Amino acid sequence: MDYKLLISKAKEAQQNSYSPYSKFKVGACVLTDDGEYFSATNVENASFGGTICAERNALNYAVSKGKRNIVAIAIVSQSGDYTYPCGLCRQSLVEFNPEMKVIVAKSTDDYRVHTASELLPYFFNGGDIK
Ligand code: THU
């Protein structure tokens, strides 16, 4: 898996961040099992609850294109540190693949690799709804 390429695509999407309120630019890129990339950024709203994180935008972009087998996601921000997905995004990641690799990156050379389930232990999912 080419983590550097995934991170650079996330970085590219970050440039388009619509974040006039927080000024916190985030980028994410998803990789599907057939080698396709879907990148997105965070999109804020004056009604703050309407804000959607880069991770969920990237994930939902892939799903909207009919790609549900997601194997990895890279996340970048401007913080200079590793930016971990929020709780809502973690829930969305495990929905599609608890074993998904989650790459939190400071740069293409400095990143950490986790799995979605590692970031959300004891998660709730479809199997729990009976
Ligand atoms: N944000 C993301 O896009 N992903 C994260 O992992 C953390 C938070 C966005 C949401 C909001 O636009 C801004 O960053 C500040 O919370």
Coordinates of N, CA, C and O and ligand atoms in Angstrom, one line a residue:
M1 N 0.9 -1.2 0.0 CA 0.0 0.0 0.0 C 0.9 1.2 0.0 O 1.8 1.3 0.8
D2 N 0.6 2.2 -0.9 CA 1.4 3.4 -1.0 C 0.9 4.5 -0.1 O 0.1 5.3 -0.5
Y3 N 1.4 4.4 1.1 CA 0.9 5.4 2.1 C 1.3 6.9 1.7 O 0.5 7.8 1.9
K4 N 2.5 7.0 1.1 CA 2.9 8.4 0.7 C 2.0 9.0 -0.3 O 1.6 10.2 -0.2
L5 N 1.5 8.2 -1.3 CA 0.6 8.7 -2.3 C -0.8 9.1 -1.7 O -1.3 10.1 -2.0
L6 N -1.2 8.2 -0.8 CA -2.5 8.4 -0.1 C -2.4 9.8 0.7 O -3.3 10.6 0.7
I7 N -1.3 9.9 1.4 CA -1.1 11.2 2.2 C -1.0 12.4 1.3 O -1.6 13.4 1.6
S8 N -0.4 12.3 0.2 CA -0.2 13.4 -0.7 C -1.6 13.8 -1.3 O -1.9 15.0 -1.5
K9 N -2.4 12.8 -1.6 CA -3.8 13.1 -2.1 C -4.6 13.8 -1.0 O -5.4 14.7 -1.3
A10 N -4.4 13.4 0.2 CA -5.2 14.0 1.3 C -4.7 15.5 1.4 O -5.5 16.4 1.6
K11 N -3.4 15.7 1.3 CA -2.8 17.0 1.4 C -3.4 17.9 0.3 O -3.7 19.1 0.5
E12 N -3.6 17.4 -0.9 CA -4.1 18.1 -2.0 C -5.5 18.6 -1.7 O -5.9 19.8 -2.0
A13 N -6.3 17.7 -1.2 CA -7.7 18.0 -0.9 C -7.8 19.1 0.2 O -8.7 19.9 0.3
Q14 N -6.8 19.0 1.1 CA -6.8 20.0 2.3 C -6.8 21.4 1.8 O -7.3 22.3 2.4
Q15 N -6.2 21.6 0.6 CA -6.1 23.0 0.1 C -7.5 23.6 -0.2 O -7.6 24.8 -0.2
N16 N -8.4 22.7 -0.4 CA -9.8 23.2 -0.7 C -10.7 23.3 0.5 O -11.9 23.6 0.4
S17 N -10.1 23.2 1.7 CA -10.9 23.2 2.9 C -11.8 24.5 3.0 O -11.3 25.6 2.7
Y18 N -13.1 24.2 3.3 CA -14.0 25.4 3.6 C -14.1 25.4 5.1 O -14.9 24.7 5.7
S19 N -13.3 26.2 5.7 CA -13.2 26.3 7.2 C -13.1 27.7 7.7 O -12.1 28.1 8.4
P20 N -14.1 28.6 7.3 CA -13.9 30.0 7.6 C -14.1 30.3 9.1 O -13.7 31.3 9.6
Y21 N -14.7 29.3 9.8 CA -15.0 29.5 11.3 C -13.8 29.0 12.2 O -13.3 29.8 13.0
S22 N -13.4 27.8 11.9 CA -12.3 27.2 12.7 C -11.0 27.6 12.2 O -10.0 27.6 12.9
K23 N -10.9 27.8 10.9 CA -9.7 28.0 10.1 C -8.7 26.8 10.3 O -7.5 26.9 10.1
F24 N -9.3 25.7 10.5 CA -8.6 24.4 10.7 C -8.8 23.6 9.4 O -9.9 23.0 9.2
K25 N -7.8 23.5 8.6 CA -7.9 22.8 7.3 C -7.5 21.4 7.4 O -6.4 21.1 7.9
V26 N -8.4 20.5 7.0 CA -8.2 19.1 7.1 C -8.4 18.4 5.7 O -9.2 18.9 5.0
G27 N -7.6 17.4 5.4 CA -7.8 16.7 4.2 C -7.7 15.2 4.5 O -7.1 14.7 5.5
A28 N -8.5 14.4 3.7 CA -8.5 13.0 3.9 C -8.6 12.3 2.5 O -9.1 12.9 1.6
C29 N -8.0 11.1 2.4 CA -8.1 10.4 1.2 C -8.3 8.9 1.5 O -7.6 8.4 2.4
V30 N -9.3 8.3 0.9 CA -9.7 7.0 1.1 C -9.1 6.1 -0.1 O -9.1 6.6 -1.2
L31 N -8.7 4.9 0.2 CA -8.3 4.0 -0.8 C -9.2 2.8 -0.8 O -9.5 2.2 0.3
T32 N -9.7 2.4 -2.0 CA -10.6 1.2 -2.0 C -9.8 -0.1 -2.4 O -8.7 0.0 -2.9
D33 N -10.4 -1.2 -2.3 CA -9.7 -2.5 -2.5 C -9.4 -2.7 -4.0 O -8.5 -3.4 -4.3
D34 N -10.0 -1.9 -4.9 CA -9.7 -2.0 -6.3 C -8.7 -0.8 -6.7 O -8.6 -0.6 -7.9
G35 N -8.1 -0.2 -5.7 CA -7.1 0.8 -6.0 C -7.5 2.2 -6.4 O -6.8 2.9 -7.0
E36 N -8.8 2.5 -6.1 CA -9.3 3.9 -6.4 C -9.1 4.8 -5.2 O -9.2 4.3 -4.0
Y37 N -8.9 6.1 -5.5 CA -8.7 7.1 -4.4 C -9.8 8.1 -4.4 O -10.3 8.5 -5.5
F38 N -10.3 8.4 -3.2 CA -11.4 9.4 -3.1 C -10.9 10.4 -2.0 O -10.8 10.0 -0.8
S39 N -10.7 11.6 -2.4 CA -10.2 12.6 -1.4 C -11.2 13.7 -1.2 O -12.0 14.0 -2.1
A40 N -11.2 14.3 0.0 CA -12.1 15.3 0.4 C -11.6 16.1 1.5 O -10.6 15.8 2.1
T41 N -12.3 17.2 1.8 CA -11.9 18.1 2.8 C -13.0 18.4 3.8 O -14.1 17.9 3.5
N42 N -12.7 19.1 4.8 CA -13.8 19.5 5.8 C -14.6 20.7 5.2 O -14.0 21.6 4.6
V43 N -15.9 20.6 5.4 CA -16.8 21.7 4.9 C -17.6 22.2 6.1 O -18.4 21.4 6.7
E44 N -17.4 23.4 6.5 CA -18.1 24.0 7.6 C -19.4 24.7 7.2 O -19.6 24.9 6.0
N45 N -20.1 25.1 8.3 CA -21.4 25.8 8.0 C -21.6 26.8 9.2 O -21.2 26.5 10.3
A46 N -22.2 27.9 8.9 CA -22.5 28.9 9.9 C -23.3 28.3 11.0 O -23.2 28.8 12.2
S47 N -24.2 27.4 10.7 CA -24.8 26.6 11.7 C -23.9 25.4 12.0 O -23.8 24.4 11.2
F48 N -23.1 25.6 13.0 CA -21.9 24.8 13.2 C -22.1 23.3 13.2 O -21.3 22.5 12.7
G49 N -23.3 22.8 13.6 CA -23.6 21.4 13.6 C -23.7 20.9 12.2 O -23.6 19.6 12.0
G50 N -23.8 21.7 11.2 CA -23.8 21.3 9.8 C -22.5 21.0 9.2 O -22.3 20.5 8.1
T51 N -21.4 21.3 10.0 CA -20.1 21.0 9.5 C -19.8 19.5 9.3 O -20.3 18.7 10.1
I52 N -19.1 19.2 8.3 CA -18.8 17.7 8.1 C -17.3 17.6 7.9 O -16.6 18.4 7.2
C53 N -16.7 16.7 8.6 CA -15.3 16.4 8.6 C -14.8 15.9 7.3 O -15.5 15.3 6.5
A54 N -13.5 16.1 7.1 CA -12.9 15.6 5.8 C -13.0 14.1 5.7 O -13.3 13.6 4.6
E55 N -12.9 13.4 6.8 CA -12.9 11.9 6.8 C -14.3 11.4 6.3 O -14.3 10.5 5.4
R56 N -15.3 11.9 6.9 CA -16.7 11.5 6.4 C -17.0 11.9 5.0 O -17.6 11.2 4.3
N57 N -16.5 13.1 4.6 CA -16.7 13.5 3.2 C -16.0 12.6 2.3 O -16.6 12.2 1.2
A58 N -14.8 12.1 2.6 CA -14.0 11.2 1.7 C -14.7 9.9 1.7 O -14.9 9.3 0.6
L59 N -15.1 9.4 2.8 CA -15.8 8.1 2.9 C -17.1 8.1 2.2 O -17.4 7.2 1.3
N60 N -17.9 9.1 2.4 CA -19.2 9.2 1.7 C -19.1 9.4 0.2 O -19.9 9.0 -0.6
Y61 N -18.0 10.0 -0.2 CA -17.7 10.2 -1.6 C -17.5 8.8 -2.3 O -18.1 8.5 -3.3
A62 N -16.6 8.0 -1.6 CA -16.4 6.7 -2.2 C -17.7 5.9 -2.2 O -18.0 5.2 -3.3
V63 N -18.4 5.9 -1.2 CA -19.6 5.1 -1.1 C -20.6 5.6 -2.2 O -21.3 4.8 -2.8
S64 N -20.7 6.9 -2.4 CA -21.6 7.4 -3.4 C -21.2 7.0 -4.8 O -22.0 7.0 -5.7
K65 N -19.9 6.6 -5.0 CA -19.5 6.1 -6.3 C -19.6 4.6 -6.3 O -19.0 4.0 -7.2
G66 N -20.2 4.0 -5.3 CA -20.4 2.6 -5.4 C -19.3 1.8 -4.8 O -19.3 0.6 -4.9
K67 N -18.3 2.4 -4.1 CA -17.2 1.8 -3.6 C -17.3 1.6 -2.1 O -17.2 2.6 -1.3
R68 N -17.6 0.4 -1.6 CA -17.8 0.2 -0.2 C -16.6 -0.5 0.5 O -16.5 -0.6 1.7
N69 N -15.8 -1.1 -0.3 CA -14.6 -1.9 0.2 C -13.4 -1.0 0.4 O -12.6 -0.9 -0.5
I70 N -13.4 -0.3 1.6 CA -12.4 0.7 1.8 C -11.3 0.1 2.7 O -11.6 -0.5 3.7
V71 N -10.1 0.2 2.2 CA -9.0 -0.5 2.9 C -8.1 0.5 3.7 O -7.4 0.1 4.6
A72 N -8.2 1.8 3.4 CA -7.3 2.7 4.1 C -7.8 4.2 4.0 O -8.5 4.5 3.0
I73 N -7.5 5.0 4.9 CA -7.8 6.4 4.9 C -6.6 7.2 5.5 O -6.0 6.7 6.5
A74 N -6.2 8.2 4.8 CA -5.1 9.1 5.3 C -5.7 10.4 5.7 O -6.6 10.9 5.1
I75 N -5.2 11.0 6.8 CA -5.7 12.2 7.3 C -4.6 13.2 7.6 O -3.6 12.8 8.2
V76 N -4.8 14.4 7.1 CA -3.7 15.5 7.3 C -4.4 16.7 7.8 O -5.6 17.0 7.5
S77 N -3.7 17.5 8.5 CA -4.2 18.9 8.9 C -3.0 19.8 9.0 O -1.9 19.4 8.6
Q78 N -3.3 21.0 9.5 CA -2.2 22.0 9.5 C -1.6 22.1 10.9 O -0.8 23.0 11.1
S79 N -2.0 21.2 11.8 CA -1.7 21.4 13.2 C -0.2 21.2 13.5 O 0.3 21.6 14.5
G80 N 0.5 20.5 12.6 CA 1.9 20.2 12.8 C 2.0 18.9 13.6 O 3.1 18.4 14.0
D81 N 0.9 18.4 14.0 CA 0.8 17.1 14.8 C 0.0 16.1 14.1 O -0.6 16.4 13.1
Y82 N -0.1 14.9 14.6 CA -1.0 13.9 14.0 C -2.5 14.3 14.4 O -2.7 14.6 15.5
T83 N -3.3 14.3 13.4 CA -4.7 14.7 13.7 C -5.6 13.4 13.6 O -5.6 12.7 12.5
Y84 N -6.1 13.0 14.7 CA -6.9 11.8 14.8 C -8.4 12.1 14.5 O -8.9 13.2 14.8
P85 N -9.1 11.1 13.9 CA -10.5 11.4 13.6 C -11.4 11.5 14.8 O -11.1 10.9 15.9
C86 N -12.4 12.4 14.7 CA -13.3 12.6 15.8 C -14.1 11.3 16.1 O -14.1 10.4 15.2
G87 N -14.9 11.3 17.1 CA -15.7 10.1 17.5 C -16.7 9.7 16.4 O -16.9 8.5 16.1
L88 N -17.3 10.7 15.8 CA -18.3 10.5 14.8 C -17.7 9.8 13.6 O -18.2 8.9 13.0
C89 N -16.5 10.3 13.2 CA -15.8 9.8 12.0 C -15.3 8.4 12.3 O -15.4 7.5 11.5
R90 N -14.9 8.1 13.6 CA -14.4 6.7 13.9 C -15.6 5.8 13.7 O -15.4 4.7 13.2
Q91 N -16.8 6.2 14.1 CA -18.0 5.3 14.0 C -18.2 5.1 12.5 O -18.6 4.0 12.1
S92 N -18.0 6.1 11.7 CA -18.3 5.9 10.2 C -17.2 5.0 9.6 O -17.5 4.3 8.7
L93 N -16.0 5.1 10.1 CA -14.9 4.2 9.6 C -15.2 2.8 9.9 O -15.1 1.9 9.0
V94 N -15.6 2.4 11.1 CA -15.8 1.0 11.4 C -17.0 0.5 10.7 O -17.2 -0.7 10.5
E95 N -18.0 1.3 10.3 CA -19.1 0.9 9.6 C -18.7 0.2 8.3 O -19.4 -0.8 7.9
F96 N -17.7 0.7 7.7 CA -17.3 0.1 6.4 C -16.2 -0.9 6.5 O -16.1 -1.8 5.6
N97 N -15.3 -0.8 7.5 CA -14.3 -1.8 7.6 C -13.5 -1.6 8.9 O -12.6 -0.7 9.0
P98 N -13.8 -2.4 9.9 CA -13.0 -2.2 11.2 C -11.5 -2.4 11.1 O -10.8 -1.9 11.8
E99 N -11.1 -3.2 10.0 CA -9.7 -3.4 9.8 C -9.0 -2.4 8.9 O -7.9 -2.5 8.6
M100 N -9.8 -1.4 8.5 CA -9.3 -0.3 7.7 C -8.1 0.3 8.3 O -8.1 0.6 9.5
K101 N -7.1 0.6 7.5 CA -5.9 1.3 8.0 C -6.2 2.8 8.1 O -6.7 3.3 7.1
V102 N -5.9 3.3 9.2 CA -6.1 4.8 9.4 C -4.7 5.4 9.6 O -4.0 5.1 10.5
I103 N -4.3 6.2 8.6 CA -3.0 6.8 8.6 C -3.1 8.3 9.0 O -3.7 9.1 8.3
V104 N -2.6 8.6 10.1 CA -2.6 10.0 10.6 C -1.2 10.5 10.3 O -0.2 10.0 10.7
A105 N -1.1 11.6 9.5 CA 0.2 12.1 8.9 C 0.5 13.5 9.3 O -0.4 14.4 9.2
K106 N 1.7 13.7 9.6 CA 2.3 15.1 9.7 C 2.8 15.5 8.4 O 2.8 16.6 8.0
S107 N 3.3 14.5 7.6 CA 3.8 14.7 6.3 C 3.9 13.4 5.6 O 3.6 12.3 6.2
T108 N 4.4 13.3 4.4 CA 4.5 12.1 3.7 C 5.6 11.2 4.3 O 5.6 10.0 4.0
D109 N 6.4 11.8 5.1 CA 7.5 11.0 5.7 C 7.3 10.7 7.2 O 8.1 9.9 7.8
D110 N 6.3 11.3 7.7 CA 6.1 11.2 9.2 C 4.6 10.9 9.4 O 3.8 11.8 9.4
Y111 N 4.3 9.6 9.7 CA 2.9 9.2 9.9 C 2.8 8.0 10.8 O 3.8 7.3 11.0
R112 N 1.7 7.8 11.3 CA 1.4 6.6 12.1 C 0.2 5.9 11.5 O -0.7 6.5 10.9
V113 N 0.3 4.5 11.6 CA -0.7 3.7 11.0 C -1.4 2.9 12.1 O -0.8 2.3 13.0
H114 N -2.8 3.1 12.1 CA -3.6 2.3 13.1 C -4.6 1.6 12.3 O -4.7 1.6 11.1
T115 N -5.5 0.8 13.0 CA -6.7 0.3 12.4 C -7.9 1.1 13.0 O -7.8 1.6 14.1
A116 N -9.0 1.0 12.2 CA -10.2 1.8 12.7 C -10.7 1.2 14.0 O -11.0 2.0 14.9
S117 N -10.7 -0.1 14.2 CA -11.2 -0.7 15.4 C -10.2 -0.4 16.6 O -10.7 -0.4 17.7
E118 N -9.0 -0.2 16.3 CA -8.0 0.1 17.4 C -8.4 1.5 17.9 O -8.3 1.8 19.1
L119 N -8.9 2.4 17.0 CA -9.3 3.7 17.5 C -10.7 3.8 18.1 O -11.1 4.8 18.7
L120 N -11.4 2.7 17.9 CA -12.8 2.7 18.5 C -13.1 1.3 19.0 O -13.8 0.5 18.4
P121 N -12.4 0.9 20.1 CA -12.6 -0.4 20.7 C -14.1 -0.6 21.1 O -14.7 0.3 21.5
Y122 N -14.5 -1.8 21.1 CA -15.9 -2.2 21.6 C -16.9 -1.4 20.8 O -17.9 -1.0 21.4
F123 N -16.7 -1.2 19.5 CA -17.6 -0.4 18.7 C -19.0 -1.1 18.5 O -19.1 -2.3 18.6
F124 N -19.9 -0.2 18.3 CA -21.3 -0.7 18.0 C -21.4 -0.8 16.4 O -20.9 0.1 15.7
N125 N -22.0 -1.8 15.9 CA -22.2 -1.9 14.5 C -23.5 -2.7 14.1 O -24.2 -3.0 15.0
G126 N -23.7 -2.9 12.8 CA -24.9 -3.5 12.3 C -25.2 -4.8 13.0 O -26.4 -5.2 13.2
G127 N -24.2 -5.6 13.3 CA -24.3 -6.9 13.9 C -25.0 -6.8 15.3 O -25.6 -7.8 15.8
D128 N -25.0 -5.6 15.9 CA -25.6 -5.4 17.2 C -27.1 -5.2 17.1 O -27.8 -5.2 18.1
I129 N -27.6 -4.9 15.9 CA -29.0 -4.6 15.8 C -29.8 -5.9 15.3 O -29.6 -6.3 14.2
K130 N -30.5 -6.4 16.3 CA -31.2 -7.7 16.0 C -32.7 -7.6 16.1 O -33.1 -6.7 16.8
Ligands
THU1 N1 -12.2 18.2 11.5 C1 -12.0 17.3 10.5 O1 -12.3 17.5 9.3 N2 -11.5 16.1 10.8 C2 -10.9 15.8 12.1 O2 -10.4 14.7 12.3 C3 -11.0 16.8 13.1 C4 -11.9 17.9 12.9 C5 -12.7 19.5 11.1 C6 -14.1 19.8 11.5 C7 -14.1 21.3 11.6 O3 -14.3 21.9 10.3 C8 -12.7 21.6 12.0 O4 -11.9 20.5 11.7 C9 -12.5 22.0 13.5 O5 -13.1 21.0 14.3

